[in-house]
Amino acid sequence: MSDSEGCLFCSIVKGEVPSTKVYEDEQVFAFEDIAPKAKVHVLIVPKQHVASVAELADSDSRTLTHIVDVARDIATERYNGSFRLVFNTGADAGQTVFHAHAHVLTGEVLDE
């Protein structure tokens, strides 16, 4: 596990930084993206700090599976069940916050 000191998403999970909560349970916290790329753009983060989805897969694959389940449920509730799930892993892939997170994009027909 990586250091969570100064992590934006850890601060959001703790309620120190405001967010629009979509879902929360013991494992994950989901909230609206502040710069949405689709009509519905939700981020799902594990509550425990893990730097990337690759690290999460190695350390806690059950939470990774749970993130996919939560994404499906959000897409079903907010649209018709269709969704795109994106994990940016590493700076070269566009990851800017180094806390594993999934982008759930839905709410409309998405371009390829």
Tab-separated table of C-alpha atoms in Angstrom:
chain	number	residue	atom	x	y	z
A	1	MET	CA	0.000	0.000	0.000
A	2	SER	CA	1.154	3.488	-0.734
A	3	ASP	CA	1.233	6.522	1.514
A	4	SER	CA	-2.095	8.347	1.743
A	5	GLU	CA	-0.759	11.600	3.207
A	6	GLY	CA	-2.038	14.505	1.144
A	7	CYS	CA	-4.197	12.276	-1.071
A	8	LEU	CA	-7.218	14.145	-2.466
A	9	PHE	CA	-9.395	11.034	-2.659
A	10	CYS	CA	-8.528	9.981	0.904
A	11	SER	CA	-9.634	13.459	1.991
A	12	ILE	CA	-12.890	13.068	0.062
A	13	VAL	CA	-13.546	9.648	1.639
A	14	LYS	CA	-12.935	11.148	5.111
A	15	GLY	CA	-15.336	14.023	4.373
A	16	GLU	CA	-12.576	16.627	4.623
A	17	VAL	CA	-13.109	17.721	1.009
A	18	PRO	CA	-16.712	18.136	-0.184
A	19	SER	CA	-18.105	15.871	-2.873
A	20	THR	CA	-21.456	14.771	-4.209
A	21	LYS	CA	-21.779	11.250	-2.851
A	22	VAL	CA	-23.436	8.674	-5.083
A	23	TYR	CA	-22.763	5.507	-3.071
A	24	GLU	CA	-20.867	4.362	0.010
A	25	ASP	CA	-20.291	1.096	1.838
A	26	GLU	CA	-17.498	-0.441	3.927
A	27	GLN	CA	-15.195	-0.939	0.925
A	28	VAL	CA	-15.794	1.923	-1.510
A	29	PHE	CA	-16.950	5.511	-1.895
A	30	ALA	CA	-18.479	6.795	-5.149
A	31	PHE	CA	-18.950	10.438	-6.053
A	32	GLU	CA	-19.686	12.712	-9.003
A	33	ASP	CA	-16.679	13.777	-11.092
A	34	ILE	CA	-16.164	17.549	-10.937
A	35	ALA	CA	-15.313	17.688	-14.668
A	36	PRO	CA	-17.719	15.164	-16.221
A	37	LYS	CA	-16.962	13.626	-19.614
A	38	ALA	CA	-20.486	12.161	-19.980
A	39	LYS	CA	-23.980	12.912	-18.651
A	40	VAL	CA	-23.184	10.518	-15.810
A	41	HIS	CA	-19.541	10.492	-14.690
A	42	VAL	CA	-18.957	8.911	-11.301
A	43	LEU	CA	-15.677	8.013	-9.635
A	44	ILE	CA	-15.495	4.915	-7.452
A	45	VAL	CA	-12.558	4.709	-5.037
A	46	PRO	CA	-11.578	2.066	-2.514
A	47	LYS	CA	-11.709	3.488	0.998
A	48	GLN	CA	-8.292	2.046	1.720
A	49	HIS	CA	-5.538	3.999	-0.027
A	50	VAL	CA	-4.030	2.071	-2.920
A	51	ALA	CA	-2.060	3.969	-5.555
A	52	SER	CA	-3.348	2.251	-8.704
A	53	VAL	CA	-5.708	-0.409	-10.017
A	54	ALA	CA	-2.682	-2.623	-10.704
A	55	GLU	CA	-1.731	-2.417	-7.027
A	56	LEU	CA	-5.360	-3.044	-6.051
A	57	ALA	CA	-5.499	-6.164	-8.228
A	58	ASP	CA	-2.387	-7.505	-6.473
A	59	SER	CA	-3.459	-6.619	-2.931
A	60	ASP	CA	-7.266	-6.773	-2.833
A	61	SER	CA	-8.930	-8.321	-5.863
A	62	ARG	CA	-12.235	-8.616	-3.982
A	63	THR	CA	-12.498	-4.830	-3.748
A	64	LEU	CA	-11.672	-4.564	-7.445
A	65	THR	CA	-14.530	-6.950	-8.239
A	66	HIS	CA	-16.785	-4.960	-5.916
A	67	ILE	CA	-15.940	-1.747	-7.811
A	68	VAL	CA	-17.161	-3.385	-11.023
A	69	ASP	CA	-20.374	-4.470	-9.281
A	70	VAL	CA	-20.973	-0.953	-7.945
A	71	ALA	CA	-20.309	0.521	-11.409
A	72	ARG	CA	-22.908	-1.837	-12.896
A	73	ASP	CA	-25.435	-0.857	-10.231
A	74	ILE	CA	-24.852	2.873	-10.786
A	75	ALA	CA	-25.252	2.459	-14.552
A	76	THR	CA	-28.453	0.483	-14.051
A	77	GLU	CA	-29.869	3.086	-11.666
A	78	ARG	CA	-28.812	6.136	-13.660
A	79	TYR	CA	-29.254	4.865	-17.224
A	80	ASN	CA	-30.051	1.579	-18.929
A	81	GLY	CA	-27.208	-0.553	-17.588
A	82	SER	CA	-24.761	0.341	-20.350
A	83	PHE	CA	-21.536	1.925	-19.142
A	84	ARG	CA	-17.869	2.489	-19.788
A	85	LEU	CA	-15.469	1.730	-16.935
A	86	VAL	CA	-12.039	3.365	-17.121
A	87	PHE	CA	-9.000	3.003	-14.872
A	88	ASN	CA	-6.051	5.284	-15.682
A	89	THR	CA	-2.923	3.640	-14.306
A	90	GLY	CA	0.274	5.672	-14.145
A	91	ALA	CA	1.122	9.210	-15.186
A	92	ASP	CA	1.700	8.236	-18.818
A	93	ALA	CA	-1.860	6.860	-18.966
A	94	GLY	CA	-3.390	10.052	-17.562
A	95	GLN	CA	-3.620	9.172	-13.872
A	96	THR	CA	-3.444	12.464	-11.968
A	97	VAL	CA	-4.602	11.352	-8.511
A	98	PHE	CA	-2.575	8.387	-7.303
A	99	HIS	CA	-5.367	6.633	-5.459
A	100	ALA	CA	-6.964	3.819	-7.458
A	101	HIS	CA	-10.251	4.949	-8.976
A	102	ALA	CA	-12.690	3.879	-11.634
A	103	HIS	CA	-14.472	6.316	-13.909
A	104	VAL	CA	-18.040	5.201	-14.614
A	105	LEU	CA	-19.307	6.897	-17.766
A	106	THR	CA	-22.938	6.480	-18.820
A	107	GLY	CA	-26.203	8.353	-19.232
A	108	GLU	CA	-26.032	8.676	-23.005
A	109	VAL	CA	-24.747	6.921	-26.103
A	110	LEU	CA	-20.944	7.245	-25.849
A	111	ASP	CA	-18.616	7.763	-28.790
A	112	GLU	CA	-16.104	5.014	-29.439
